[in-house]
mmCIF file of C-alpha atoms and ligand atoms in Angstrom:
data_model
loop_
_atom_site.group_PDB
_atom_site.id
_atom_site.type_symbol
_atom_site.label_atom_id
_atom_site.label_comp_id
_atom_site.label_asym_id
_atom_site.label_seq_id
_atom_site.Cartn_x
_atom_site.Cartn_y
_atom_site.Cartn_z
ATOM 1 C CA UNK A 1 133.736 52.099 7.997
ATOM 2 C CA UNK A 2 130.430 54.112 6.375
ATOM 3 C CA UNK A 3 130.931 57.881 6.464
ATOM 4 C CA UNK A 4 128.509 59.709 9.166
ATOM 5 C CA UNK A 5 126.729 62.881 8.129
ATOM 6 C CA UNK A 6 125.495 65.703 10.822
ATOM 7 C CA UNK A 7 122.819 67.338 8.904
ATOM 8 C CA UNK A 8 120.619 70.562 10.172
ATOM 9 C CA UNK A 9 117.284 71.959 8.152
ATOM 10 C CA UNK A 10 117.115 75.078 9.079
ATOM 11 C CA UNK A 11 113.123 75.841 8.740
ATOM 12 C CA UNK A 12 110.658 78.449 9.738
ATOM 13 C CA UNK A 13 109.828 76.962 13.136
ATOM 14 C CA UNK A 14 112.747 75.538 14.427
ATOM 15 C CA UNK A 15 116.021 73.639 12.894
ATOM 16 C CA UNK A 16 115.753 69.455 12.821
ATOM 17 C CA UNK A 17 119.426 68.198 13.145
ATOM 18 C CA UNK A 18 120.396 64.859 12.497
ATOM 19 C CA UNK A 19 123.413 62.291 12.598
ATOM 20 C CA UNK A 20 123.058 60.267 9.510
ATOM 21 C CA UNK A 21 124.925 57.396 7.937
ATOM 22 C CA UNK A 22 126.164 57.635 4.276
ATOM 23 C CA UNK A 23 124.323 55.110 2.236
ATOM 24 C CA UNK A 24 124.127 53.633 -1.960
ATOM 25 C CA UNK A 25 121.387 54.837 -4.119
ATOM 26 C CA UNK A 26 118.321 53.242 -3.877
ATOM 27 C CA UNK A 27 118.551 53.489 0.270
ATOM 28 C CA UNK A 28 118.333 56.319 1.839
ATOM 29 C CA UNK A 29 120.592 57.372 4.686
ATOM 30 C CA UNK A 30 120.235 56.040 7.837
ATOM 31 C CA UNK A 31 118.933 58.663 10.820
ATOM 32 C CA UNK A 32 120.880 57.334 13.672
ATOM 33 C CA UNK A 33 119.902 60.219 16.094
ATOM 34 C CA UNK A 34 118.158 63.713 15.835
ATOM 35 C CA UNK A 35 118.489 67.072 17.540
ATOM 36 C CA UNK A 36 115.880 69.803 17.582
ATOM 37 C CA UNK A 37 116.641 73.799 18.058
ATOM 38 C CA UNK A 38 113.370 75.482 18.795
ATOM 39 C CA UNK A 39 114.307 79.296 18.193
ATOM 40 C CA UNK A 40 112.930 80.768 21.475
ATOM 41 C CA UNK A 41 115.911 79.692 23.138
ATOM 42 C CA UNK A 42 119.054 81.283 21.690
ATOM 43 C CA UNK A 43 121.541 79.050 19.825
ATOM 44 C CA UNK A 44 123.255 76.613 22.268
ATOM 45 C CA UNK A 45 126.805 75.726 20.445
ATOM 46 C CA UNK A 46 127.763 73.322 23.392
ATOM 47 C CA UNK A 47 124.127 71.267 22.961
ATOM 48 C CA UNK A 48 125.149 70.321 19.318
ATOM 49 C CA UNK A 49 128.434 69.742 20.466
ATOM 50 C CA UNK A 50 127.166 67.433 22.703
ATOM 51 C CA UNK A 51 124.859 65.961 20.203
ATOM 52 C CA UNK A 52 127.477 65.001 17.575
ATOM 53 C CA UNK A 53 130.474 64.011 20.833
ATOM 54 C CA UNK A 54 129.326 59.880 19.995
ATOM 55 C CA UNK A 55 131.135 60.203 16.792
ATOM 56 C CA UNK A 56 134.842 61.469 16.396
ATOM 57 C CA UNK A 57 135.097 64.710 14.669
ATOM 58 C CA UNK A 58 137.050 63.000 12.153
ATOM 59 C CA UNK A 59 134.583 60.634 10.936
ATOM 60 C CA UNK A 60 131.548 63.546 10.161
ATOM 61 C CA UNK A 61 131.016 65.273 7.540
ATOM 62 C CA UNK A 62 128.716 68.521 7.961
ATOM 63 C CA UNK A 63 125.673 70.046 5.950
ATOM 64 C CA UNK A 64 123.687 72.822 6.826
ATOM 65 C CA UNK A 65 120.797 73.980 4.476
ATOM 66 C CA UNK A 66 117.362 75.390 5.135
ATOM 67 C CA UNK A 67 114.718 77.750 3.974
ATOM 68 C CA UNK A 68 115.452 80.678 6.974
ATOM 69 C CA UNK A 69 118.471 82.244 6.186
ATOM 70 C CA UNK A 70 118.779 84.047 9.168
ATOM 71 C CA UNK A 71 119.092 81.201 11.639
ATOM 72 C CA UNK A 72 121.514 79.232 9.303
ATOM 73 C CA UNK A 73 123.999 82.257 9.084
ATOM 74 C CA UNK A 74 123.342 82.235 13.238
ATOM 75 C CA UNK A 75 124.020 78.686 12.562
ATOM 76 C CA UNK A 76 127.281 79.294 11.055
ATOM 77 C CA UNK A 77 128.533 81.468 13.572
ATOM 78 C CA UNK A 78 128.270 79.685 16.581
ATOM 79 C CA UNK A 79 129.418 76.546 15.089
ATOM 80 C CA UNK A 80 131.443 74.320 17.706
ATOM 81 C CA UNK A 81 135.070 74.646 16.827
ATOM 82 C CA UNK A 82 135.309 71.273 17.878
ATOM 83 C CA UNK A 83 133.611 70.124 14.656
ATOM 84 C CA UNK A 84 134.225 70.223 10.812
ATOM 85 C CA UNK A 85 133.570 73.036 8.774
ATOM 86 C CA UNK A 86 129.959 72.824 7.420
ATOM 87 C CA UNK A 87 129.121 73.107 4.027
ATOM 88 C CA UNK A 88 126.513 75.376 3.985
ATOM 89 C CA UNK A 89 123.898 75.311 0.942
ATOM 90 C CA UNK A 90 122.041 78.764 1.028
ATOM 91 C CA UNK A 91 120.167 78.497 -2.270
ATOM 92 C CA UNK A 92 118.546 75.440 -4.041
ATOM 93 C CA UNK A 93 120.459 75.696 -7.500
ATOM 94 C CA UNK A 94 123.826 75.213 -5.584
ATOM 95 C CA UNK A 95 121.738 71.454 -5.346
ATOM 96 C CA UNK A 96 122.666 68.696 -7.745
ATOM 97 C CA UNK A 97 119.161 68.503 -9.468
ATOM 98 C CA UNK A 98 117.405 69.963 -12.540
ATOM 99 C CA UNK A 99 114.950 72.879 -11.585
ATOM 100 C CA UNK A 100 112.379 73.668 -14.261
ATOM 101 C CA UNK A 101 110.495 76.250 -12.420
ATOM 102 C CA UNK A 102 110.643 80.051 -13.586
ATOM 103 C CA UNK A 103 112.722 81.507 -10.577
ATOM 104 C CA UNK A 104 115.098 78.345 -9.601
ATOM 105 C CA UNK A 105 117.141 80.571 -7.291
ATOM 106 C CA UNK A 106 113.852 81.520 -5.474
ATOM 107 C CA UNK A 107 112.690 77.695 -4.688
ATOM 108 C CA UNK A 108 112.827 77.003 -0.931
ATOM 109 C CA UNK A 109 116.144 74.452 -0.348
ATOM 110 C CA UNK A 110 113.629 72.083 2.131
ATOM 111 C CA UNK A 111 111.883 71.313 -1.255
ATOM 112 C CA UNK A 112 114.447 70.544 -3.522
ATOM 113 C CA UNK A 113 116.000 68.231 -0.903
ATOM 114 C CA UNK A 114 112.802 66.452 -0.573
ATOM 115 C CA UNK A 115 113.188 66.261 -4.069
ATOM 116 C CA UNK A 116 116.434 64.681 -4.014
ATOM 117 C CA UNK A 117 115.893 62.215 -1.630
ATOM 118 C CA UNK A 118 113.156 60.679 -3.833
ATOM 119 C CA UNK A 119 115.240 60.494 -6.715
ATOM 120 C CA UNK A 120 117.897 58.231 -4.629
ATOM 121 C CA UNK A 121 115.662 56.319 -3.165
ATOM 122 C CA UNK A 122 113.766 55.769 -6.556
ATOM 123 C CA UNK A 123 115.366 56.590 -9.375
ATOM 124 C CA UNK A 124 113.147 56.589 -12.102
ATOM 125 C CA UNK A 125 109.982 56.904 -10.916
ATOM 126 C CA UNK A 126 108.014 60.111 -10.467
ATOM 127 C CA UNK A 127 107.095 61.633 -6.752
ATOM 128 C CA UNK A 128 104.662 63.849 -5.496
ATOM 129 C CA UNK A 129 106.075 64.913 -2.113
ATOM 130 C CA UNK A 130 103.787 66.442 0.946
ATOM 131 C CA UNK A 131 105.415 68.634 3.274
ATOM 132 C CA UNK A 132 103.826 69.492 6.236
ATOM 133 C CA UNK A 133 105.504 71.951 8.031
ATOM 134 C CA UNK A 134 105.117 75.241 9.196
ATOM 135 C CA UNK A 135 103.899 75.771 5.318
ATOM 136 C CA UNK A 136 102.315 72.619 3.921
ATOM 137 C CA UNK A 137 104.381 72.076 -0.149
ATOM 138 C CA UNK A 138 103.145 69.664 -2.279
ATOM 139 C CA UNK A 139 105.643 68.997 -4.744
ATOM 140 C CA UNK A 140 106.068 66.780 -7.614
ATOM 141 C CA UNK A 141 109.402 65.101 -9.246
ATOM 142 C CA UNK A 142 109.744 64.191 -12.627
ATOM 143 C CA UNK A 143 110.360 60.573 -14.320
ATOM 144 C CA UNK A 144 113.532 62.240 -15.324
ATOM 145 C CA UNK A 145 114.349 62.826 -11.467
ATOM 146 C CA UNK A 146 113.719 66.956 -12.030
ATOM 147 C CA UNK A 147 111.493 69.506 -9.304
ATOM 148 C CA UNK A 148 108.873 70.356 -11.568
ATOM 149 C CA UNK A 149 107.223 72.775 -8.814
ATOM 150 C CA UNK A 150 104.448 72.582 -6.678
ATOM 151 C CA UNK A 151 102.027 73.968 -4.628
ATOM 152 C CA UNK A 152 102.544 76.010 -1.326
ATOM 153 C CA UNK A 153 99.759 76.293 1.575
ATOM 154 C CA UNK A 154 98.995 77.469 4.928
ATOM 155 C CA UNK A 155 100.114 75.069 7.532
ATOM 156 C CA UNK A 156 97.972 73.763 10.556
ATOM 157 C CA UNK A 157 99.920 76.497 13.173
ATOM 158 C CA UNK A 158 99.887 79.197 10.956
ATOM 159 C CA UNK A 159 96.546 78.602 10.121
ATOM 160 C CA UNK A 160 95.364 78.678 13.373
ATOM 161 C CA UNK A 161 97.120 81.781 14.162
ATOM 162 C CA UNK A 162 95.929 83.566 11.076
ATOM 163 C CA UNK A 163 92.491 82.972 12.311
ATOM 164 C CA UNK A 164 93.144 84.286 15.474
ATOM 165 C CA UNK A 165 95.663 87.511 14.594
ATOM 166 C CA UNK A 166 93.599 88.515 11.927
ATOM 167 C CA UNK A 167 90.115 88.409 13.337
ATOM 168 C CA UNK A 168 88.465 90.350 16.663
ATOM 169 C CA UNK A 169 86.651 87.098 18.474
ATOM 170 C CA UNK A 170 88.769 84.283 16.887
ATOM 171 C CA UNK A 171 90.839 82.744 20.133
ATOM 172 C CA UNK A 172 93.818 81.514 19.202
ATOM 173 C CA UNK A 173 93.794 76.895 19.445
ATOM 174 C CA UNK A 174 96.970 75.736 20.221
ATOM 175 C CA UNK A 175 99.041 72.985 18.638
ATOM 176 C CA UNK A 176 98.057 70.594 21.423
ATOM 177 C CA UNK A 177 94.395 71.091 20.305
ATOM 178 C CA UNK A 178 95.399 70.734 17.184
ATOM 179 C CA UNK A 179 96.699 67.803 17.592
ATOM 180 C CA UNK A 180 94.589 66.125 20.130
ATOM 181 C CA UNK A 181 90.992 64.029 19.394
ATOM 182 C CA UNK A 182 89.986 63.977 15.859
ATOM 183 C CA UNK A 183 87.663 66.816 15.427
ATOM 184 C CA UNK A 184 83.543 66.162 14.079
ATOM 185 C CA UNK A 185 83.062 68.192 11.193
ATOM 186 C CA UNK A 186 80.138 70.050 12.601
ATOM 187 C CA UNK A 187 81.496 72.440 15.285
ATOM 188 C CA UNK A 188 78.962 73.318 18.224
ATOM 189 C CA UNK A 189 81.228 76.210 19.721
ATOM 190 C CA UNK A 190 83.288 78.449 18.328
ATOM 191 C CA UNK A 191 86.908 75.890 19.610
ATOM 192 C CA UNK A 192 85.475 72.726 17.922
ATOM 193 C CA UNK A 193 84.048 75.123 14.522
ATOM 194 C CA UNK A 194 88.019 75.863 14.588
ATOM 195 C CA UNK A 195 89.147 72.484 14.856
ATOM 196 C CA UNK A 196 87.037 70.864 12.373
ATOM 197 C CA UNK A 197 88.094 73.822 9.604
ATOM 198 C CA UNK A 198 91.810 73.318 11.010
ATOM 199 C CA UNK A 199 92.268 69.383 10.514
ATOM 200 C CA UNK A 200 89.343 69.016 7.664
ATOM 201 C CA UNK A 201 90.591 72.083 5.920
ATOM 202 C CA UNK A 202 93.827 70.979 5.426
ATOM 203 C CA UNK A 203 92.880 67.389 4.690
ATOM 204 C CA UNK A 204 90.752 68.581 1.853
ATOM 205 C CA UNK A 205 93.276 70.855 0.272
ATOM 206 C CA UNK A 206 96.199 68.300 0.586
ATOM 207 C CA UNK A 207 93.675 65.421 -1.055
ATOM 208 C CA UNK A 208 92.471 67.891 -3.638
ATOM 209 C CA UNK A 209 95.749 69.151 -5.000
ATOM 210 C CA UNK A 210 97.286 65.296 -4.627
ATOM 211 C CA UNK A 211 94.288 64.410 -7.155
ATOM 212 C CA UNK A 212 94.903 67.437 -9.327
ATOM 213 C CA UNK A 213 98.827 66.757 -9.683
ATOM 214 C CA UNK A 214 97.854 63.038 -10.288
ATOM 215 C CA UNK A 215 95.185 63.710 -13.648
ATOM 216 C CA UNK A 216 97.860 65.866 -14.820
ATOM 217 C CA UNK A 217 101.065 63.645 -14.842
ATOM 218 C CA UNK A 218 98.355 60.345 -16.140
ATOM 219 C CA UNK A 219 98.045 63.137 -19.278
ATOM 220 C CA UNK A 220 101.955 62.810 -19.774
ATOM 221 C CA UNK A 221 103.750 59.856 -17.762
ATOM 222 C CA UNK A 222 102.924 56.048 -17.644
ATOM 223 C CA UNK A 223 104.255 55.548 -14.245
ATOM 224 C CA UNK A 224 102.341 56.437 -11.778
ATOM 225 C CA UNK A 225 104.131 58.643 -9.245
ATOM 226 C CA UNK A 226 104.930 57.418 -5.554
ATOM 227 C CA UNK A 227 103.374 59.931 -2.811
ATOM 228 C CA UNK A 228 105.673 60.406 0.202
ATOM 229 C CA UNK A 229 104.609 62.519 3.128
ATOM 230 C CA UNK A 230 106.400 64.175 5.770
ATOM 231 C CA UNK A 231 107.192 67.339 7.960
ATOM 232 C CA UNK A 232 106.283 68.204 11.225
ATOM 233 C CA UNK A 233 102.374 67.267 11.120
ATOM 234 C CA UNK A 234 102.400 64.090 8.701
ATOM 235 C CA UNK A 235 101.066 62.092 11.545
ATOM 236 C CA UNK A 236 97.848 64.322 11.277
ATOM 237 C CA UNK A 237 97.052 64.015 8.032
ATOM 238 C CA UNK A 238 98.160 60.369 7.196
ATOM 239 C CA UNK A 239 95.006 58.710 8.103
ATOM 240 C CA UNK A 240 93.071 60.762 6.276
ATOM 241 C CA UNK A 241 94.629 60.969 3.326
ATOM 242 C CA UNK A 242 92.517 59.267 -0.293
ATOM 243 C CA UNK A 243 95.514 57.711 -1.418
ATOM 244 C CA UNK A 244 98.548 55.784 -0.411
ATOM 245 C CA UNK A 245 101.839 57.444 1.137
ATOM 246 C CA UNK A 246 105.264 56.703 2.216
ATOM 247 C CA UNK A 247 105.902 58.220 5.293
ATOM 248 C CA UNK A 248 109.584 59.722 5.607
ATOM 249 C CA UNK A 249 109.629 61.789 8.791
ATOM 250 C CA UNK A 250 112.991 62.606 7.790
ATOM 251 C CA UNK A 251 113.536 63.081 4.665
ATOM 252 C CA UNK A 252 114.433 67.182 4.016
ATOM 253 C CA UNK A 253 117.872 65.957 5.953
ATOM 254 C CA UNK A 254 117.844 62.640 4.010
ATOM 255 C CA UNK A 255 117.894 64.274 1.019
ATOM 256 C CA UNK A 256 120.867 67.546 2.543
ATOM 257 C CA UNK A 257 122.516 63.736 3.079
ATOM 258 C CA UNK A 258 122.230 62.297 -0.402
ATOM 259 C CA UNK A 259 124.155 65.442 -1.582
ATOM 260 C CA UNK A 260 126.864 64.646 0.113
ATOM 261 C CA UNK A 261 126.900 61.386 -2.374
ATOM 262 C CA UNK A 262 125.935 62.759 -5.824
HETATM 263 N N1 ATP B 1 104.932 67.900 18.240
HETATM 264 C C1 ATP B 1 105.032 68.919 17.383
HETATM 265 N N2 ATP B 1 105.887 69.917 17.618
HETATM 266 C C2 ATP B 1 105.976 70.955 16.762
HETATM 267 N N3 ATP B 1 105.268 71.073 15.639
HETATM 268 C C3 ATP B 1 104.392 70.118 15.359
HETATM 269 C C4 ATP B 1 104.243 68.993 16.198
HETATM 270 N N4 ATP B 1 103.321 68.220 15.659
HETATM 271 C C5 ATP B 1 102.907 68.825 14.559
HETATM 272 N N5 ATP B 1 103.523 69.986 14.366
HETATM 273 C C6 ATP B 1 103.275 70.869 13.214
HETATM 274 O O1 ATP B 1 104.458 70.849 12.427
HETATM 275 C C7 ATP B 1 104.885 72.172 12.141
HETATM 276 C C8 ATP B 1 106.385 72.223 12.259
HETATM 277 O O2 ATP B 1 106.899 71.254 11.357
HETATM 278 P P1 ATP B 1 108.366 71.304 10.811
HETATM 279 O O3 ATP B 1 109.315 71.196 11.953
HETATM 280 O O4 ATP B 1 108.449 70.298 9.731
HETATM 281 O O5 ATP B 1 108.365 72.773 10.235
HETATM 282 P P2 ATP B 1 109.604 73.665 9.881
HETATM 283 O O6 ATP B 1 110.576 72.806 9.171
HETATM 284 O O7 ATP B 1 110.102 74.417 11.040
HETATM 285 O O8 ATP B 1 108.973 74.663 8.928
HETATM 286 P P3 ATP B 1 109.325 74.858 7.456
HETATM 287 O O9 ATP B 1 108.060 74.547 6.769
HETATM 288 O O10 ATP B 1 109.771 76.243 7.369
HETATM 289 O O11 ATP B 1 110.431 73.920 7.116
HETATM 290 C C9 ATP B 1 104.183 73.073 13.152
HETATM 291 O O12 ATP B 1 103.917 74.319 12.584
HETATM 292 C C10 ATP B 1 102.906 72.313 13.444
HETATM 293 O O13 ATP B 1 101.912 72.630 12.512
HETATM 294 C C1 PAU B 2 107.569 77.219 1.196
HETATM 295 C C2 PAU B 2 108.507 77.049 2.374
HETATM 296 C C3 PAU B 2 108.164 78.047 3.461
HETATM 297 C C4 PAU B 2 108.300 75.635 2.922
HETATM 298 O O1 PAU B 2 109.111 75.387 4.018
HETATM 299 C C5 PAU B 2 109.988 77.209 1.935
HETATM 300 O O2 PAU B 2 110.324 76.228 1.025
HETATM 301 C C6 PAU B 2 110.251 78.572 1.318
HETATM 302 O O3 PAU B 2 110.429 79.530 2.005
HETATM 303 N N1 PAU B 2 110.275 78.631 -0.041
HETATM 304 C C7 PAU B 2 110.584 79.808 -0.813
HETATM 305 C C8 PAU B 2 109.623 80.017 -1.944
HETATM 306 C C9 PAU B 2 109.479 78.841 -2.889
HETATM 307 O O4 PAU B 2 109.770 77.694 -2.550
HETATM 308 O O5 PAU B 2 109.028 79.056 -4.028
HETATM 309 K K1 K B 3 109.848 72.003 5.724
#
């Protein structure tokens, strides 16, 4: 019988938990179901209880990582006695990969998991990973299957409320706008002159740093890397992207699942 993981990413919006089953390099774990804990409701230890009752507490095995520290110790306390121990990974060089960045302690854990997973799914071959989440990363993965940094930008909701808190006539457009009709590029009021910078802004930055990262690895490596995309608004950008993607909705907890095999 495969092992069963319950994973949580504990990020800057809210904390994606997911039952996952153990699987061989070169495949990546299996999401069999996924649990979301938006942090304007306090912690609810009986609704992951719940979420995890289909499998016997014996068969999981529990991982809880994440870039907000706060929630993931909030996390820990109020973790359903019912269920295993986690093991709790706080900062990314407790992670099984080579960092060669100048402040490995300081690189957010979401990354280096992304990281990971790409290096179990494809071992060998370079990545350049998007992240689109409440920050947007762009990330890149060496031949040699080390995080060899990145970039780090504003992401669509923080965007728009940067706009908006930091400005006198700015209103604030709300995710739904964001992500309703695709925007034109020429604004007539001041809502659509928001959405176009919003959805074209971010398109443009995420194509212009992909095609940055890409001249410099040609300088260096002969493979060329794969491009995987995920986080909260990969749907968004996908279509609009110059170049081809994998699209891994779930791959931050993917990769917290990999550890639990390397
Ligand atoms: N249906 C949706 N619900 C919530 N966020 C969405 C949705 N669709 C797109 N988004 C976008 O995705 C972001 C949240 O994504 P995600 O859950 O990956 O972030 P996070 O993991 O909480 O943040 P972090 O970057 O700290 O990990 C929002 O800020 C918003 O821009
Ligand atoms: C960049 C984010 C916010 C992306 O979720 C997270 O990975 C983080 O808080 N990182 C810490 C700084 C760093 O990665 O260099
Ligand atoms: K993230």
């Amino acid at each position: 019988m495969s092992r069963i993981l319950l994973a949580a990413d504990v990020g800057n919006t809210r904390a994606k938990f997911a039952l996952l089953k153990a699987s061989q390099r070169q495949q990546l774990p299996e999401t069999l179901s996924t649990f979301l804990w938006k942090y304007d409701v306090p912690f609810a230890r009986a609704d992951l209880q719940a979420f995890a009752s289909s499998h016997a507490a014996s068969e999981l095995e529990c991982f809880l990582s994440g870039s907000h520290l706060g929630h993931i110790e909030e996390i820990v306390e109020f973790w359903p006695k019912e269920l295993p121990e986690p093991r709790v990974i706080r900062t990314s060089t407790e992670l099984p990969i080579e960092l060669l960045v100048d402040y490995p302690d300081k690189v957010g854990v979401d990354r280096v998991l992304n990281a990971i997973a790409t290096c179990f799914e494809q071992p060998g071959v370079p990545a350049i990973i998007i992240d689109t989440g409440t920050a947007t990363t762009v990330d890149v993965v060496s031949s040699a299957g080390a995080f060899l940094g990145g970039a780090i930008l504003p992401g669509y909701e923080l965007s728009a409320h940067a706009l908006h808190d930091y400005t006198n006539k700015l209103p604030l457009i709300p995710l739904q706008e964001i992500l309703g009709e695709v925007p034109a590029v020429v604004g007539k009021n001041t809502h659509a002159a928001l959405r176009s910078g919003l959805i074209w802004g971010q398109v443009g930055a995420v194509n212009e740093v992909v095609t940055r990262i890409q001249q410099e690895l040609a300088q260096t490596v002969v493979l060329r890397p794969t491009i995987y995309l995920t986080g909260g608004a990969a749907d968004l950008l996908q279509a609009h992207l110059n170049f081809k993607t994998i699209a891994r909705p779930q791959l931050t907890l993917q990769g917290l699942a990999c550890v639990a095999e390397l």
